[in-house]
CSV table of C-alpha atoms and ligand atoms in Angstrom, one decimal:
chain,number,residue,atom,x,y,z
A,130,MET,CA,-45.0,-9.9,-11.9
A,131,THR,CA,-45.2,-12.9,-9.1
A,132,ALA,CA,-43.6,-14.0,-6.6
A,133,GLU,CA,-42.2,-17.4,-7.4
A,134,ARG,CA,-43.2,-18.6,-3.5
A,135,THR,CA,-46.2,-17.7,-1.3
A,136,ALA,CA,-46.5,-18.7,2.3
A,137,PRO,CA,-48.4,-21.4,3.1
A,138,ASP,CA,-52.2,-20.3,3.7
A,139,ARG,CA,-52.7,-21.9,7.4
A,140,ALA,CA,-52.1,-20.2,11.0
A,141,THR,CA,-48.5,-20.4,12.3
A,142,PRO,CA,-48.0,-23.0,15.1
A,143,GLU,CA,-45.9,-22.0,18.4
A,144,LEU,CA,-42.4,-23.8,18.0
A,145,PRO,CA,-39.8,-23.9,20.1
A,146,ILE,CA,-37.5,-22.4,18.2
A,147,ARG,CA,-33.9,-21.0,20.1
A,148,ALA,CA,-34.7,-18.1,21.8
A,149,ASP,CA,-31.7,-16.0,20.0
A,150,LEU,CA,-33.2,-16.8,16.4
A,151,SER,CA,-37.2,-16.4,17.8
A,152,GLY,CA,-38.4,-13.2,16.1
A,153,ARG,CA,-35.5,-13.0,13.5
A,154,SER,CA,-36.5,-12.5,9.7
A,155,PRO,CA,-34.7,-15.1,6.9
A,156,TYR,CA,-32.4,-13.8,4.5
A,157,GLY,CA,-35.0,-13.2,1.2
A,158,ALA,CA,-33.4,-11.0,-1.3
A,159,PRO,CA,-36.9,-11.1,-3.5
A,160,GLN,CA,-37.2,-13.5,-6.8
A,161,LEU,CA,-39.4,-11.9,-8.6
A,162,HIS,CA,-40.2,-12.4,-12.7
A,163,VAL,CA,-39.6,-9.2,-14.2
A,164,PRO,CA,-37.6,-8.5,-17.4
A,165,VAL,CA,-34.3,-6.5,-16.2
A,166,ARG,CA,-33.2,-8.7,-12.6
A,167,LEU,CA,-30.2,-6.6,-11.3
A,168,ASN,CA,-30.7,-7.5,-7.4
A,169,THR,CA,-28.6,-10.1,-6.5
A,170,ASN,CA,-24.8,-10.0,-8.1
A,171,GLU,CA,-25.1,-13.0,-10.7
A,172,ASN,CA,-23.4,-13.1,-13.8
A,173,PRO,CA,-25.8,-12.4,-16.8
A,174,TYR,CA,-24.6,-14.6,-19.1
A,175,PRO,CA,-25.5,-17.9,-19.3
A,176,PRO,CA,-23.4,-21.0,-19.8
A,177,SER,CA,-22.6,-21.2,-23.9
A,178,PRO,CA,-24.2,-24.1,-25.5
A,179,GLY,CA,-21.2,-25.8,-25.9
A,180,LEU,CA,-20.2,-25.9,-22.1
A,181,ALA,CA,-24.0,-26.9,-21.0
A,182,ALA,CA,-23.7,-29.6,-23.2
A,183,ASP,CA,-20.4,-30.9,-21.7
A,184,ILE,CA,-22.1,-30.2,-17.6
A,185,ALA,CA,-25.0,-32.5,-19.1
A,186,ALA,CA,-22.5,-35.2,-20.4
A,187,ALA,CA,-20.6,-35.2,-17.3
A,188,VAL,CA,-23.9,-35.0,-14.9
A,189,SER,CA,-24.7,-38.2,-17.1
A,190,GLN,CA,-21.2,-39.8,-16.6
A,191,VAL,CA,-22.2,-39.7,-12.9
A,192,ALA,CA,-25.6,-40.5,-13.0
A,193,SER,CA,-24.8,-44.0,-13.3
A,194,GLY,CA,-23.1,-44.5,-10.1
A,195,LEU,CA,-25.4,-42.4,-7.9
A,196,ASN,CA,-26.4,-45.2,-5.9
A,197,ARG,CA,-23.3,-44.5,-4.4
A,198,TYR,CA,-21.7,-42.0,-2.1
A,199,PRO,CA,-19.7,-39.1,-3.8
A,200,ASP,CA,-16.1,-38.6,-2.7
A,201,ARG,CA,-16.4,-36.6,0.8
A,202,ASP,CA,-13.1,-35.0,0.1
A,203,ALA,CA,-13.8,-33.8,-3.3
A,204,VAL,CA,-10.0,-34.5,-4.3
A,205,ALA,CA,-10.5,-33.7,-8.4
A,206,LEU,CA,-12.5,-30.7,-7.5
A,207,ARG,CA,-10.0,-29.4,-5.0
A,208,THR,CA,-7.4,-29.9,-6.9
A,209,ALA,CA,-8.7,-28.1,-10.2
A,210,LEU,CA,-9.5,-25.1,-8.1
A,211,ALA,CA,-5.8,-25.2,-6.4
A,212,ASP,CA,-4.6,-25.2,-9.8
A,213,TYR,CA,-6.8,-22.2,-11.0
A,214,LEU,CA,-6.0,-20.4,-7.7
A,215,GLY,CA,-2.4,-20.7,-8.4
A,216,HIS,CA,0.2,-19.0,-5.9
A,217,ASP,CA,2.0,-22.8,-5.2
A,218,LEU,CA,-1.6,-23.9,-3.9
A,219,THR,CA,-2.3,-27.6,-3.7
A,220,VAL,CA,-5.1,-29.9,-2.9
A,221,ALA,CA,-4.1,-29.5,0.7
A,222,ASN,CA,-4.8,-25.6,0.9
A,223,THR,CA,-8.3,-25.9,-0.8
A,224,TRP,CA,-11.8,-26.9,0.4
A,225,ALA,CA,-14.7,-26.9,-1.5
A,226,ALA,CA,-18.8,-26.5,-0.3
A,227,ASN,CA,-21.9,-25.5,-1.5
A,228,GLY,CA,-21.7,-22.2,-2.0
A,229,SER,CA,-19.0,-19.5,-0.2
A,230,ASN,CA,-22.0,-18.8,2.6
A,231,GLU,CA,-21.6,-22.6,3.4
A,232,ILE,CA,-18.0,-22.1,3.8
A,233,ILE,CA,-18.6,-19.1,6.0
A,234,GLN,CA,-20.5,-21.1,8.2
A,235,GLN,CA,-18.2,-24.4,8.6
A,236,LEU,CA,-15.6,-22.0,9.7
A,237,LEU,CA,-17.7,-20.5,12.2
A,238,GLN,CA,-18.8,-23.7,13.3
A,239,VAL,CA,-14.7,-24.4,14.1
A,240,PHE,CA,-13.7,-20.9,14.8
A,241,GLY,CA,-16.4,-19.0,16.8
A,242,GLY,CA,-19.6,-20.5,18.4
A,243,PRO,CA,-21.1,-19.9,22.0
A,244,GLY,CA,-18.8,-18.0,24.2
A,245,ARG,CA,-16.7,-16.5,20.8
A,246,SER,CA,-16.7,-13.7,18.3
A,247,ALA,CA,-16.3,-12.6,14.9
A,248,MET,CA,-16.4,-8.8,13.8
A,249,GLY,CA,-16.7,-7.0,10.4
A,250,PHE,CA,-16.7,-3.7,9.5
A,251,GLU,CA,-20.4,-2.5,8.0
A,252,PRO,CA,-21.5,-1.9,5.8
A,253,SER,CA,-20.5,-5.1,4.5
A,254,TYR,CA,-22.1,-8.2,3.3
A,255,SER,CA,-25.4,-9.4,5.7
A,256,MET,CA,-25.0,-12.9,5.5
A,257,HIS,CA,-21.7,-12.5,7.8
A,258,PRO,CA,-23.2,-11.2,10.7
A,259,LEU,CA,-26.6,-13.7,9.9
A,260,ILE,CA,-24.1,-16.8,10.3
A,261,THR,CA,-22.5,-15.2,12.8
A,262,GLN,CA,-25.6,-15.4,14.6
A,263,THR,CA,-26.7,-18.5,13.6
A,264,THR,CA,-23.4,-20.4,15.4
A,265,ALA,CA,-24.4,-18.6,18.5
A,266,THR,CA,-21.6,-16.6,18.0
A,267,ARG,CA,-21.5,-12.9,19.3
A,268,TRP,CA,-21.6,-10.2,16.2
A,269,ILE,CA,-19.0,-7.3,16.7
A,270,ALA,CA,-19.7,-4.5,13.9
A,271,ALA,CA,-17.0,-2.1,13.4
A,272,GLU,CA,-16.9,1.1,11.1
A,273,ARG,CA,-15.6,2.2,8.0
A,274,ALA,CA,-14.7,6.1,7.1
A,275,SER,CA,-17.9,7.5,6.1
A,276,ASP,CA,-16.7,7.4,2.3
A,277,PHE,CA,-16.8,3.7,2.9
A,278,ARG,CA,-12.8,3.5,3.1
A,279,LEU,CA,-10.9,0.9,5.2
A,280,GLU,CA,-7.4,2.3,6.4
A,281,PRO,CA,-4.8,-0.4,7.6
A,282,GLU,CA,-4.2,1.5,11.3
A,283,GLN,CA,-7.8,1.9,12.0
A,284,ALA,CA,-9.0,-1.9,11.0
A,285,ALA,CA,-5.7,-3.0,13.0
A,286,GLU,CA,-6.7,-1.3,16.0
A,287,ALA,CA,-10.2,-2.3,16.1
A,288,VAL,CA,-9.0,-6.0,15.7
A,289,ARG,CA,-6.9,-5.1,19.1
A,290,ARG,CA,-9.7,-3.8,20.9
A,291,HIS,CA,-12.1,-6.0,20.5
A,292,ARG,CA,-10.0,-9.5,20.1
A,293,PRO,CA,-12.3,-11.4,18.0
A,294,ASP,CA,-12.1,-15.0,17.4
A,295,VAL,CA,-12.8,-14.4,13.9
A,296,VAL,CA,-12.4,-11.1,11.9
A,297,PHE,CA,-14.0,-10.8,8.5
A,298,LEU,CA,-12.6,-8.6,5.5
A,299,THR,CA,-14.3,-8.4,2.4
A,300,SER,CA,-12.5,-7.8,-1.0
A,301,PRO,CA,-14.1,-6.3,-3.1
A,302,ASN,CA,-16.2,-5.1,-1.0
A,303,ASN,CA,-20.3,-5.9,-0.6
A,304,PRO,CA,-22.4,-3.8,-0.8
A,305,THR,CA,-20.1,-0.6,-1.4
A,306,GLY,CA,-17.7,-2.3,-4.1
A,307,ALA,CA,-14.4,-1.0,-3.5
A,308,ALA,CA,-11.3,-3.4,-3.1
A,309,THR,CA,-10.1,-3.2,0.1
A,310,PRO,CA,-6.3,-2.9,-0.4
A,311,ILE,CA,-4.4,-5.0,0.5
A,312,GLU,CA,-2.5,-3.2,3.1
A,313,VAL,CA,-5.8,-3.5,5.4
A,314,ALA,CA,-5.6,-7.4,5.1
A,315,GLU,CA,-2.0,-7.3,6.4
A,316,ALA,CA,-2.5,-5.1,9.2
A,317,VAL,CA,-5.3,-7.4,10.4
A,318,CYS,CA,-3.3,-10.3,10.2
A,319,ALA,CA,-0.5,-9.1,12.3
A,320,ALA,CA,-2.7,-7.6,14.6
A,321,ALA,CA,-5.2,-10.6,15.1
A,322,SER,CA,-4.8,-13.8,17.3
A,323,GLY,CA,-7.8,-15.3,15.6
A,324,MET,CA,-8.5,-16.1,12.3
A,325,VAL,CA,-9.0,-13.8,9.6
A,326,VAL,CA,-11.3,-14.2,6.8
A,327,VAL,CA,-11.0,-12.6,3.4
A,328,ASP,CA,-14.0,-12.5,1.4
A,329,GLU,CA,-13.0,-12.4,-2.4
A,330,ALA,CA,-16.8,-13.2,-3.8
A,331,TYR,CA,-15.9,-11.2,-6.7
A,332,ALA,CA,-11.8,-10.6,-6.8
A,333,GLU,CA,-12.3,-11.5,-10.7
A,334,PHE,CA,-13.6,-8.0,-11.2
A,335,ALA,CA,-11.0,-6.0,-9.4
A,336,ARG,CA,-9.2,-3.6,-11.1
A,337,ASP,CA,-5.8,-5.1,-9.7
A,338,PRO,CA,-6.8,-9.0,-9.5
A,339,ALA,CA,-2.7,-9.3,-8.4
A,340,GLY,CA,-4.2,-7.5,-4.6
A,341,THR,CA,-5.6,-10.9,-3.3
A,342,ALA,CA,-5.0,-12.0,-0.2
A,343,LEU,CA,-3.9,-15.2,-1.4
A,344,GLN,CA,-0.6,-14.0,-1.9
A,345,LEU,CA,-0.3,-13.5,2.4
A,346,LEU,CA,-1.0,-17.1,2.9
A,347,PRO,CA,2.5,-18.4,3.5
A,348,ARG,CA,2.8,-15.8,6.4
A,349,TYR,CA,-0.1,-15.9,8.1
A,350,PRO,CA,-1.7,-19.5,9.3
A,351,ARG,CA,-4.8,-17.9,10.6
A,352,LEU,CA,-5.7,-16.5,7.1
A,353,VAL,CA,-8.3,-17.9,5.1
A,354,VAL,CA,-9.6,-16.7,1.5
A,355,VAL,CA,-12.9,-17.6,0.4
A,356,ARG,CA,-13.9,-17.7,-3.3
A,357,THR,CA,-16.9,-18.2,-5.2
A,358,MET,CA,-17.9,-19.7,-8.8
A,359,SER,CA,-21.3,-18.0,-8.3
A,360,LYS,CA,-20.2,-14.9,-9.8
A,361,ALA,CA,-17.2,-14.7,-12.5
A,362,PHE,CA,-17.7,-18.3,-13.5
A,363,ALA,CA,-21.3,-17.8,-13.8
A,364,LEU,CA,-22.0,-20.7,-11.9
A,365,ALA,CA,-25.2,-19.3,-9.0
A,366,GLY,CA,-27.2,-22.1,-9.8
A,367,ALA,CA,-24.9,-25.0,-9.1
A,368,ARG,CA,-23.9,-23.7,-5.4
A,369,VAL,CA,-20.1,-23.9,-5.3
A,370,GLY,CA,-17.8,-22.0,-3.2
A,371,TYR,CA,-14.4,-22.8,-1.9
A,372,LEU,CA,-11.5,-21.5,0.2
A,373,ALA,CA,-7.6,-21.1,0.4
A,374,ALA,CA,-5.9,-21.6,3.9
A,375,ASP,CA,-3.2,-23.6,5.4
A,376,PRO,CA,-3.4,-27.5,5.6
A,377,ALA,CA,-4.4,-27.3,9.3
A,378,VAL,CA,-7.4,-25.1,8.6
A,379,VAL,CA,-9.2,-27.5,5.9
A,380,GLN,CA,-8.4,-30.2,8.3
A,381,ALA,CA,-9.7,-28.1,11.3
A,382,LEU,CA,-13.3,-27.7,8.8
A,383,LEU,CA,-13.6,-31.7,8.6
A,384,LEU,CA,-14.7,-31.4,12.3
A,385,VAL,CA,-18.0,-29.9,11.2
A,386,ARG,CA,-18.6,-30.6,7.6
A,387,LEU,CA,-21.6,-33.1,7.0
A,388,PRO,CA,-20.7,-36.0,5.7
A,389,TYR,CA,-20.6,-36.3,1.6
A,390,HIS,CA,-21.9,-32.5,1.7
A,391,LEU,CA,-21.0,-32.0,-1.5
A,392,SER,CA,-23.0,-34.4,-4.1
A,393,ALA,CA,-21.6,-36.1,-6.9
A,394,VAL,CA,-23.5,-33.9,-9.3
A,395,THR,CA,-22.5,-30.5,-8.2
A,396,GLN,CA,-18.9,-31.5,-8.2
A,397,ALA,CA,-19.0,-33.0,-11.9
A,398,VAL,CA,-20.6,-29.6,-12.8
A,399,ALA,CA,-17.7,-27.2,-11.2
A,400,LEU,CA,-15.3,-29.6,-12.7
A,401,ALA,CA,-16.7,-29.6,-16.1
A,402,ALA,CA,-17.1,-25.5,-15.6
A,403,LEU,CA,-13.4,-25.5,-14.6
A,404,ARG,CA,-12.4,-27.2,-17.6
A,405,HIS,CA,-14.1,-24.2,-19.4
A,406,GLY,CA,-12.8,-21.6,-17.3
A,407,ASP,CA,-11.0,-19.1,-19.7
A,408,GLU,CA,-14.7,-19.1,-21.8
A,409,LEU,CA,-16.4,-18.3,-18.4
A,410,LEU,CA,-14.0,-15.8,-16.9
A,411,ALA,CA,-14.2,-14.3,-20.9
A,412,SER,CA,-17.5,-12.2,-19.6
A,413,VAL,CA,-15.4,-10.5,-17.1
A,414,ALA,CA,-14.0,-7.9,-18.9
A,415,GLN,CA,-17.3,-7.2,-20.9
A,416,ILE,CA,-18.6,-7.0,-17.1
A,417,ARG,CA,-16.1,-5.0,-15.9
A,418,ALA,CA,-16.1,-2.4,-19.0
A,419,GLU,CA,-20.3,-2.3,-18.7
A,420,ARG,CA,-19.5,-1.6,-14.5
A,421,ASP,CA,-17.3,1.3,-15.6
A,422,ARG,CA,-19.8,2.7,-18.2
A,423,LEU,CA,-22.8,2.4,-15.4
A,424,VAL,CA,-20.7,4.6,-12.9
A,425,GLN,CA,-19.9,7.0,-15.4
A,426,GLN,CA,-23.4,7.6,-16.6
A,427,LEU,CA,-25.0,7.6,-13.5
A,428,ARG,CA,-22.6,10.8,-12.5
A,429,GLU,CA,-23.7,12.1,-15.7
A,430,LEU,CA,-27.5,11.7,-14.1
A,431,GLY,CA,-26.4,13.3,-11.2
A,432,LEU,CA,-26.4,10.9,-9.2
A,433,THR,CA,-23.6,9.8,-6.5
A,434,ALA,CA,-22.1,6.5,-7.8
A,435,ALA,CA,-19.3,4.7,-5.2
A,436,ASP,CA,-16.4,3.7,-6.9
A,437,SER,CA,-16.6,0.2,-7.9
A,438,ASP,CA,-14.0,-3.4,-8.4
A,439,ALA,CA,-17.1,-5.9,-8.6
A,440,ASN,CA,-20.1,-6.6,-10.5
A,441,PHE,CA,-22.4,-4.2,-9.1
A,442,VAL,CA,-22.2,-0.4,-8.1
A,443,LEU,CA,-23.9,1.2,-4.8
A,444,PHE,CA,-25.3,4.6,-5.9
A,445,GLY,CA,-27.7,7.1,-4.7
A,446,ARG,CA,-28.2,9.4,-2.9
A,447,PHE,CA,-31.6,9.3,-2.3
A,448,ALA,CA,-34.5,10.9,0.8
A,449,ASP,CA,-36.4,7.6,0.0
A,450,PRO,CA,-34.8,5.0,-1.6
A,451,HIS,CA,-37.7,2.7,-1.7
A,452,VAL,CA,-39.5,5.1,-3.2
A,453,VAL,CA,-36.7,4.9,-6.5
A,454,TRP,CA,-36.8,0.8,-5.9
A,455,GLN,CA,-40.6,0.3,-6.7
A,456,ALA,CA,-40.7,2.8,-9.1
A,457,LEU,CA,-37.6,1.2,-11.2
A,458,LEU,CA,-39.8,-2.0,-10.3
A,459,ASP,CA,-42.7,-1.0,-11.8
A,460,ARG,CA,-40.8,-0.3,-14.9
A,461,GLY,CA,-39.6,-3.7,-15.1
A,462,VAL,CA,-36.0,-3.1,-13.3
A,463,LEU,CA,-35.2,-5.1,-10.1
A,464,ILE,CA,-32.5,-3.8,-7.9
A,465,ARG,CA,-31.5,-4.1,-4.6
A,466,GLU,CA,-32.4,-2.1,-1.4
A,467,THR,CA,-29.5,-2.4,0.4
A,468,GLY,CA,-26.7,-0.6,1.9
A,469,PRO,CA,-26.6,2.8,4.0
A,470,PRO,CA,-29.4,4.7,4.4
A,471,GLY,CA,-30.0,6.9,1.0
A,472,TRP,CA,-28.1,4.5,-1.2
A,473,LEU,CA,-29.3,1.3,-3.5
A,474,ARG,CA,-27.3,-1.2,-5.3
A,475,VAL,CA,-27.1,-2.4,-8.6
A,476,SER,CA,-25.9,-5.6,-10.4
A,477,ILE,CA,-23.9,-5.4,-13.7
A,478,GLY,CA,-26.3,-7.1,-16.2
A,479,THR,CA,-25.6,-7.4,-20.7
A,480,GLU,CA,-24.8,-4.5,-22.1
A,481,ALA,CA,-28.6,-4.3,-23.0
A,482,GLU,CA,-29.8,-4.4,-19.5
A,483,THR,CA,-27.5,-2.0,-18.3
A,484,THR,CA,-29.1,0.4,-21.2
A,485,THR,CA,-32.5,-0.7,-20.1
A,486,PHE,CA,-31.6,0.3,-16.2
A,487,LEU,CA,-29.9,3.7,-17.4
A,488,SER,CA,-33.2,4.8,-19.4
A,489,GLU,CA,-35.5,3.7,-16.7
A,490,MET,CA,-33.4,4.9,-14.2
A,491,ARG,CA,-33.4,8.7,-16.1
A,492,ALA,CA,-37.1,8.6,-16.7
A,493,VAL,CA,-37.9,8.2,-12.7
A,494,LEU,CA,-35.4,11.0,-11.8
A,495,ASP,CA,-37.8,12.9,-15.1
A,496,ASN,CA,-40.6,12.2,-13.7
A,497,ARG,CA,-39.7,13.5,-9.9
A,498,ALA,CA,-36.2,15.1,-9.6
A,499,GLU,CA,-37.0,15.6,-6.3
A,500,LEU,CA,-35.6,12.0,-5.6
A,501,ALA,CA,-32.7,12.9,-5.3
A,502,THR,CA,-31.1,14.6,-2.5
A,503,GLU,CA,-27.6,15.7,-3.5
B,878,LIG,C1,-19.3,-10.8,-0.6
B,878,LIG,C2,-20.0,-12.4,-0.6
B,878,LIG,N1,-19.4,-13.3,0.2
B,878,LIG,C3,-20.1,-14.5,-0.3
B,878,LIG,C4,-21.1,-14.4,-1.3
B,878,LIG,C5,-22.2,-15.8,-1.4
B,878,LIG,O1,-22.2,-16.4,-2.4
B,878,LIG,P1,-22.4,-18.0,-2.7
B,878,LIG,O2,-22.9,-18.5,-1.6
B,878,LIG,O3,-23.5,-17.9,-3.8
B,878,LIG,O4,-20.6,-18.7,-3.3
B,878,LIG,C6,-21.7,-13.4,-1.6
B,878,LIG,C7,-23.1,-13.2,-2.4
B,878,LIG,O5,-23.7,-12.6,-2.9
B,878,LIG,C8,-21.1,-12.3,-1.3
B,878,LIG,O6,-21.8,-11.1,-2.3
């Protein structure tokens, strides 16, 4: 296996990097060429030949107009996203960007910044604190219970105590997997004086998709629900994230978005994918079934697997997770070293990939039974 990129072979010059960034490490889940890649919660099913042809036709259509800037307000795409979300949302309620990470960055540029703070309940998505810090916002780490659950009153109390300018909730939560009950989002909205961002990147995989925070939008104008086309829509390579919120939030984001941030090619690809929404979302049922099989079989191996509403599973517990991660990698299976100490995270692949992962995991444990601690 080889790393796709190598560091430049020259001395690193001294650069006047911002003091609060100097010494930090960049985000970098390994991108390795191995037979089974289950480390970044991608959808394992590629676009069908029909969808790929439609995407190619849509790109070819915009190609002849690429001398012009794209629609900087992405009106057609935002309208299609509002239609997909339902809940009486319109184009005025939606906004789109290059992945939901860019959406989160834009939110923090507007509502965070120097002298302001953002809070999340850890363990959760590692980019929330990272983007918070790169926008010079102070990060406040609040805690979950030891079983990773979050209770409404506990969450509301943390919000009242710290009074952050932005609160992040993630549902289903990454890396722990379970959905955050809607009562938690409601309690946090009621307690917060600032913005509440519910990151629903994995919403479509939840056991109860009706538990979405979208239903709270009419009552809480400072609530933002963030979604992505990277997961259920199997479009990670196109980089399309979006949000739903009060129209005033969308207007506020215009203050920080770069002009023409979403290319005409990206908008055309996303619109073509949305036209095939039913076909793309059909993989969600398969992924959910594989997830439930994986959880059950990990437990049969004597491991602990956290309940999951997402397309990944947190499992353990290991005295030294890195040894297990490396042993799997040596067998051609790449998973993720993330989460609380003692745990690892595996994304749901195709049926064949899940089966390979499980049999390699079994082989690793057969060789080194002492790796599992309980
Ligand atoms: C909780 C959560 N939010 C957001 C993202 C970012 O997704 P993207 O930028 O591809 O939309 C991820 C990606 O793994 C995630 O796990």
